[in-house]
Amino acid sequence: MKILVINGPNINFLGIREKHIYGSDNYDTLLNTIYDYAKYRNVSVECFQSNCEGEIIDKIQDAYLKGVDGIIINPGAYTHYSIAIRDALASVDVPKIEVHISNVHAREEFRHVSLTAPVCTAQISGLGIYGYKCALDALINILRSKL
């Protein structure tokens, strides 16, 4: 089982930016959490981060062509305005889980609208980096139920 985790803009600045919102764990801690949990769950995971919309779209398309089984995506700010990332996600027929470290629904009103969530299987929000473990569990359960 191959799962791709995509992190969008500014996720690489975890532990640096707005600690009162995103916590003090840094990006390396997030990556280690994901890789360790994937190993524990016996799945293959690749993590990718970009601050560039086009690179994220290219990664989604490339992953699909290479046979990825599922995608976890934290589009960051692109969640709220990237029709292009939304369309890329809609074009790939694999389960997709949108993750947000903070509870976007308890924040500024513009963060309440996700253009990407409607083309994803589910959305996890507000659980910190633990949300990525929840997303991995969800994808594994979805994918195993298809077998």
Coordinates of N, CA and C in Angstrom, one line a residue:
M1 N 0.9 -1.2 0.0 CA 0.0 0.0 0.0 C 0.9 1.2 0.0
K2 N 0.7 2.1 -1.0 CA 1.5 3.3 -1.1 C 0.7 4.5 -0.9
I3 N 1.1 5.4 0.1 CA 0.4 6.6 0.4 C 1.3 7.8 0.3
L4 N 0.8 8.8 -0.4 CA 1.5 10.1 -0.5 C 0.9 11.1 0.5
V5 N 1.8 11.8 1.2 CA 1.4 12.9 2.1 C 2.0 14.1 1.5
I6 N 1.1 15.1 1.2 CA 1.4 16.3 0.6 C 1.2 17.4 1.6
N7 N 2.2 18.3 1.8 CA 2.0 19.4 2.7 C 2.3 20.7 1.8
G8 N 1.4 21.6 2.0 CA 1.5 22.8 1.2 C 2.2 23.9 1.9
P9 N 2.0 25.2 1.5 CA 2.7 26.3 1.9 C 2.8 26.5 3.4
N10 N 4.0 26.8 3.8 CA 4.4 27.1 5.2 C 4.3 26.0 6.2
I11 N 3.9 24.8 5.8 CA 4.0 23.7 6.7 C 5.4 23.4 7.1
N12 N 6.4 23.7 6.2 CA 7.8 23.5 6.5 C 8.2 24.4 7.6
F13 N 7.4 25.4 8.0 CA 7.8 26.3 9.1 C 7.1 26.0 10.4
L14 N 6.6 24.8 10.5 CA 6.1 24.3 11.8 C 7.1 24.5 12.9
G15 N 6.7 24.9 14.1 CA 7.6 25.2 15.2 C 8.2 26.6 15.1
I16 N 8.0 27.2 14.0 CA 8.6 28.6 13.8 C 7.4 29.6 13.8
R17 N 6.4 29.3 13.0 CA 5.3 30.2 12.8 C 4.1 30.0 13.7
E18 N 3.6 31.0 14.2 CA 2.4 31.0 15.0 C 2.2 29.7 15.9
K19 N 3.2 29.6 16.8 CA 3.2 28.4 17.7 C 1.9 28.3 18.5
H20 N 1.3 29.4 18.8 CA 0.0 29.4 19.6 C -1.1 28.7 18.8
I21 N -1.0 28.6 17.5 CA -2.0 28.0 16.6 C -1.5 26.6 16.2
Y22 N -0.2 26.5 15.8 CA 0.2 25.2 15.2 C 1.1 24.4 16.1
G23 N 1.4 24.9 17.3 CA 2.2 24.1 18.2 C 3.7 24.3 18.0
S24 N 4.5 23.7 18.9 CA 5.9 23.9 18.9 C 6.7 22.8 18.1
D25 N 6.0 21.7 17.8 CA 6.6 20.7 17.0 C 7.1 21.2 15.6
N26 N 8.3 20.8 15.2 CA 8.8 21.3 13.9 C 8.4 20.3 12.8
Y27 N 8.8 20.7 11.6 CA 8.5 19.9 10.4 C 9.2 18.5 10.5
D28 N 10.4 18.5 11.0 CA 11.1 17.2 11.1 C 10.3 16.3 12.1
T29 N 9.7 16.8 13.1 CA 8.9 16.0 14.1 C 7.7 15.5 13.3
L30 N 7.1 16.3 12.5 CA 5.9 15.9 11.8 C 6.3 14.7 10.8
L31 N 7.4 14.9 10.1 CA 7.8 13.8 9.2 C 8.1 12.5 9.9
N32 N 8.9 12.6 11.0 CA 9.2 11.5 11.8 C 7.9 10.8 12.3
T33 N 7.0 11.6 12.8 CA 5.7 11.0 13.2 C 5.0 10.2 12.1
I34 N 5.0 10.8 10.9 CA 4.3 10.1 9.8 C 5.1 8.9 9.4
Y35 N 6.4 9.0 9.2 CA 7.2 7.8 8.8 C 7.1 6.7 9.9
D36 N 7.2 7.0 11.1 CA 7.2 6.0 12.2 C 5.8 5.3 12.2
Y37 N 4.8 6.1 12.1 CA 3.4 5.5 12.2 C 3.1 4.7 10.9
A38 N 3.6 5.1 9.8 CA 3.5 4.3 8.6 C 4.2 3.0 8.7
K39 N 5.4 3.0 9.3 CA 6.1 1.8 9.5 C 5.4 0.8 10.4
Y40 N 4.9 1.4 11.5 CA 4.1 0.7 12.5 C 2.9 0.0 11.8
R41 N 2.2 0.8 10.9 CA 1.0 0.3 10.2 C 1.4 -0.6 9.0
N42 N 2.6 -0.7 8.7 CA 3.1 -1.5 7.6 C 2.6 -1.0 6.2
V43 N 2.8 0.3 6.0 CA 2.4 0.9 4.7 C 3.6 1.7 4.3
S44 N 3.7 1.9 3.0 CA 4.8 2.7 2.4 C 4.2 4.2 2.3
V45 N 5.0 5.1 2.8 CA 4.6 6.5 2.7 C 5.7 7.4 2.1
E46 N 5.3 8.3 1.3 CA 6.2 9.3 0.8 C 5.6 10.7 1.2
C47 N 6.5 11.5 1.8 CA 6.1 12.9 2.2 C 6.7 13.9 1.2
F48 N 5.9 14.9 0.9 CA 6.3 15.9 0.0 C 5.8 17.3 0.5
Q49 N 6.6 18.3 0.4 CA 6.2 19.6 0.8 C 6.6 20.6 -0.2
S50 N 5.7 21.5 -0.5 CA 6.0 22.6 -1.5 C 5.2 23.9 -1.1
N51 N 5.9 25.0 -1.3 CA 5.2 26.3 -1.2 C 4.6 26.7 -2.6
C52 N 4.8 25.9 -3.6 CA 4.4 26.3 -5.0 C 3.2 25.4 -5.4
E53 N 2.2 26.1 -5.9 CA 0.9 25.5 -6.3 C 1.2 24.5 -7.5
G54 N 2.0 24.9 -8.4 CA 2.2 24.0 -9.6 C 3.0 22.7 -9.2
E55 N 3.9 22.8 -8.3 CA 4.6 21.6 -7.8 C 3.7 20.6 -7.1
I56 N 2.7 21.2 -6.4 CA 1.8 20.3 -5.7 C 0.9 19.6 -6.7
I57 N 0.4 20.3 -7.7 CA -0.4 19.7 -8.8 C 0.4 18.7 -9.5
D58 N 1.7 19.0 -9.9 CA 2.5 18.0 -10.6 C 2.7 16.7 -9.7
K59 N 2.8 16.9 -8.4 CA 3.0 15.7 -7.5 C 1.8 14.9 -7.5
I60 N 0.6 15.5 -7.4 CA -0.7 14.7 -7.4 C -0.8 13.9 -8.7
Q61 N -0.5 14.6 -9.8 CA -0.6 13.9 -11.1 C 0.4 12.7 -11.2
D62 N 1.6 13.0 -10.8 CA 2.7 12.0 -10.9 C 2.4 10.8 -10.0
A63 N 1.9 11.1 -8.8 CA 1.6 10.0 -7.9 C 0.5 9.1 -8.5
Y64 N -0.4 9.7 -9.1 CA -1.5 8.9 -9.7 C -0.9 8.0 -10.8
L65 N -0.1 8.6 -11.7 CA 0.5 7.8 -12.7 C 1.4 6.7 -12.2
K66 N 2.0 6.9 -11.1 CA 2.9 5.9 -10.5 C 2.1 4.9 -9.6
G67 N 0.8 5.0 -9.5 CA 0.0 4.0 -8.8 C -0.1 4.2 -7.3
V68 N -0.1 5.4 -6.8 CA -0.3 5.7 -5.4 C -1.7 5.2 -5.1
D69 N -1.8 4.6 -3.9 CA -3.1 4.1 -3.4 C -4.0 5.1 -2.8
G70 N -3.4 6.1 -2.1 CA -4.2 7.1 -1.4 C -3.3 8.4 -1.2
I71 N -4.0 9.5 -0.9 CA -3.3 10.7 -0.7 C -3.8 11.4 0.6
I72 N -2.9 11.9 1.4 CA -3.2 12.8 2.5 C -2.7 14.1 2.1
I73 N -3.5 15.1 2.2 CA -3.0 16.5 1.8 C -3.4 17.5 2.8
N74 N -2.4 18.3 3.1 CA -2.7 19.6 3.9 C -2.3 20.7 2.9
P75 N -3.3 21.2 2.2 CA -3.0 22.2 1.2 C -2.6 23.6 1.8
G76 N -2.6 23.7 3.1 CA -2.3 25.0 3.7 C -3.3 26.1 3.2
A77 N -2.8 27.3 2.9 CA -3.7 28.4 2.5 C -4.3 28.1 1.1
Y78 N -3.7 27.2 0.3 CA -4.3 26.8 -1.0 C -5.7 26.2 -0.8
T79 N -6.0 25.7 0.4 CA -7.3 25.1 0.7 C -8.4 26.0 0.3
H80 N -8.2 27.3 0.5 CA -9.3 28.3 0.5 C -9.4 29.0 -0.9
Y81 N -8.4 28.8 -1.8 CA -8.5 29.5 -3.0 C -8.0 28.8 -4.3
S82 N -7.4 27.6 -4.1 CA -6.8 27.0 -5.3 C -7.7 26.0 -6.0
I83 N -8.3 26.6 -7.0 CA -9.2 25.8 -7.9 C -8.3 24.7 -8.7
A84 N -7.1 25.1 -9.0 CA -6.2 24.2 -9.7 C -5.9 23.0 -8.9
I85 N -5.6 23.1 -7.6 CA -5.3 22.0 -6.8 C -6.6 21.2 -6.6
R86 N -7.7 21.8 -6.4 CA -9.0 21.1 -6.3 C -9.2 20.3 -7.5
D87 N -9.0 20.8 -8.7 CA -9.2 20.1 -10.0 C -8.2 18.9 -10.1
A88 N -7.0 19.1 -9.7 CA -6.0 18.0 -9.7 C -6.5 16.9 -8.8
L89 N -6.9 17.2 -7.6 CA -7.4 16.2 -6.7 C -8.6 15.5 -7.2
A90 N -9.5 16.2 -7.9 CA -10.7 15.7 -8.4 C -10.4 14.7 -9.6
S91 N -9.3 14.9 -10.2 CA -9.0 14.1 -11.4 C -8.4 12.8 -11.1
V92 N -8.0 12.5 -9.8 CA -7.4 11.3 -9.5 C -8.4 10.4 -8.7
D93 N -8.6 9.2 -9.1 CA -9.6 8.3 -8.5 C -8.9 7.5 -7.5
V94 N -8.5 8.1 -6.4 CA -8.0 7.4 -5.2 C -8.6 8.1 -4.0
P95 N -8.6 7.4 -2.8 CA -9.1 8.1 -1.6 C -8.1 9.2 -1.2
K96 N -8.7 10.3 -0.8 CA -7.9 11.4 -0.4 C -8.5 12.0 0.9
I97 N -7.6 12.3 1.9 CA -8.0 12.8 3.2 C -7.3 14.2 3.3
E98 N -8.1 15.2 3.5 CA -7.6 16.6 3.8 C -7.3 16.7 5.3
V99 N -6.1 17.2 5.6 CA -5.8 17.4 7.0 C -5.4 18.8 7.3
H100 N -5.8 19.3 8.4 CA -5.4 20.6 8.9 C -5.0 20.5 10.4
I101 N -3.8 21.1 10.7 CA -3.3 21.0 12.1 C -4.2 21.8 13.0
S102 N -4.6 23.0 12.6 CA -5.5 23.8 13.5 C -6.9 23.5 13.1
N103 N -7.8 23.9 14.0 CA -9.3 23.8 13.7 C -9.6 25.0 12.8
V104 N -9.6 24.8 11.5 CA -9.9 25.9 10.6 C -11.3 26.5 10.8
H105 N -12.2 25.7 11.3 CA -13.6 26.2 11.5 C -13.8 27.1 12.7
A106 N -12.7 27.1 13.5 CA -12.8 28.0 14.7 C -11.9 29.2 14.5
R107 N -11.4 29.4 13.3 CA -10.5 30.5 13.0 C -11.2 31.6 12.1
E108 N -10.4 32.4 11.4 CA -11.0 33.4 10.6 C -12.0 32.8 9.6
E109 N -13.0 33.7 9.3 CA -14.1 33.2 8.5 C -13.7 32.7 7.1
F110 N -12.6 33.3 6.5 CA -12.2 32.8 5.2 C -11.6 31.4 5.2
R111 N -11.2 31.0 6.4 CA -10.7 29.6 6.5 C -11.8 28.6 6.7
H112 N -13.0 29.0 6.8 CA -14.1 28.0 7.0 C -14.5 27.4 5.7
V113 N -14.1 27.9 4.5 CA -14.4 27.4 3.2 C -13.2 26.7 2.6
S114 N -13.4 25.4 2.3 CA -12.4 24.6 1.7 C -12.8 24.3 0.3
L115 N -12.0 24.7 -0.7 CA -12.3 24.3 -2.1 C -11.9 22.8 -2.4
T116 N -11.0 22.3 -1.6 CA -10.5 21.0 -1.8 C -11.2 19.9 -1.1
A117 N -11.8 20.2 0.1 CA -12.6 19.2 0.8 C -13.7 18.5 0.1
P118 N -14.4 19.2 -0.8 CA -15.5 18.5 -1.5 C -15.0 17.4 -2.5
V119 N -13.8 17.4 -2.9 CA -13.2 16.4 -3.8 C -12.4 15.4 -3.0
C120 N -12.4 15.5 -1.7 CA -11.7 14.5 -0.8 C -12.7 13.6 -0.2
T121 N -12.2 12.5 0.3 CA -13.0 11.5 1.0 C -13.5 12.0 2.3
A122 N -12.6 12.7 3.0 CA -12.9 13.2 4.4 C -11.9 14.4 4.7
Q123 N -12.3 15.1 5.8 CA -11.4 16.2 6.3 C -11.2 16.0 7.8
I124 N -9.9 16.1 8.2 CA -9.6 16.1 9.6 C -9.0 17.4 10.0
S125 N -9.5 18.0 11.0 CA -9.1 19.4 11.4 C -9.0 19.5 12.9
G126 N -7.9 20.2 13.3 CA -7.8 20.6 14.7 C -7.2 19.6 15.7
L127 N -6.6 18.5 15.2 CA -6.0 17.5 16.0 C -4.5 17.7 16.1
G128 N -3.9 18.7 15.6 CA -2.5 18.9 15.6 C -1.9 17.9 14.6
I129 N -0.6 17.5 14.9 CA 0.0 16.6 14.0 C -0.5 15.2 14.2
Y130 N -1.2 14.9 15.3 CA -1.9 13.6 15.4 C -2.9 13.4 14.3
G131 N -3.5 14.5 13.7 CA -4.4 14.3 12.6 C -3.9 13.5 11.5
Y132 N -2.5 13.6 11.3 CA -1.9 12.8 10.2 C -2.0 11.3 10.5
K133 N -1.9 10.9 11.8 CA -2.0 9.5 12.1 C -3.5 9.1 11.9
C134 N -4.4 9.9 12.2 CA -5.8 9.6 12.0 C -6.1 9.5 10.5
A135 N -5.5 10.3 9.7 CA -5.7 10.2 8.3 C -5.1 8.9 7.7
L136 N -3.9 8.6 8.2 CA -3.3 7.3 7.8 C -4.2 6.1 8.1
D137 N -4.7 6.1 9.3 CA -5.6 5.1 9.7 C -6.9 5.0 8.8
A138 N -7.4 6.2 8.6 CA -8.6 6.2 7.7 C -8.3 5.7 6.3
L139 N -7.2 6.1 5.7 CA -6.9 5.6 4.4 C -6.7 4.1 4.4
I140 N -5.9 3.6 5.4 CA -5.7 2.2 5.4 C -7.0 1.4 5.5
N141 N -7.9 1.9 6.4 CA -9.2 1.2 6.5 C -10.0 1.3 5.2
I142 N -10.0 2.4 4.6 CA -10.7 2.6 3.3 C -10.1 1.6 2.3
L143 N -8.8 1.6 2.1 CA -8.2 0.8 1.1 C -8.3 -0.7 1.4
R144 N -8.2 -1.1 2.7 CA -8.4 -2.5 3.0 C -9.8 -3.0 2.8
S145 N -10.8 -2.1 3.0 CA -12.2 -2.5 2.8 C -12.5 -2.7 1.3
K146 N -11.6 -2.2 0.4 CA -11.9 -2.4 -1.0 C -11.3 -3.7 -1.5
L147 N -10.5 -4.4 -0.7 CA -9.9 -5.7 -1.1 C -10.8 -6.8 -1.0

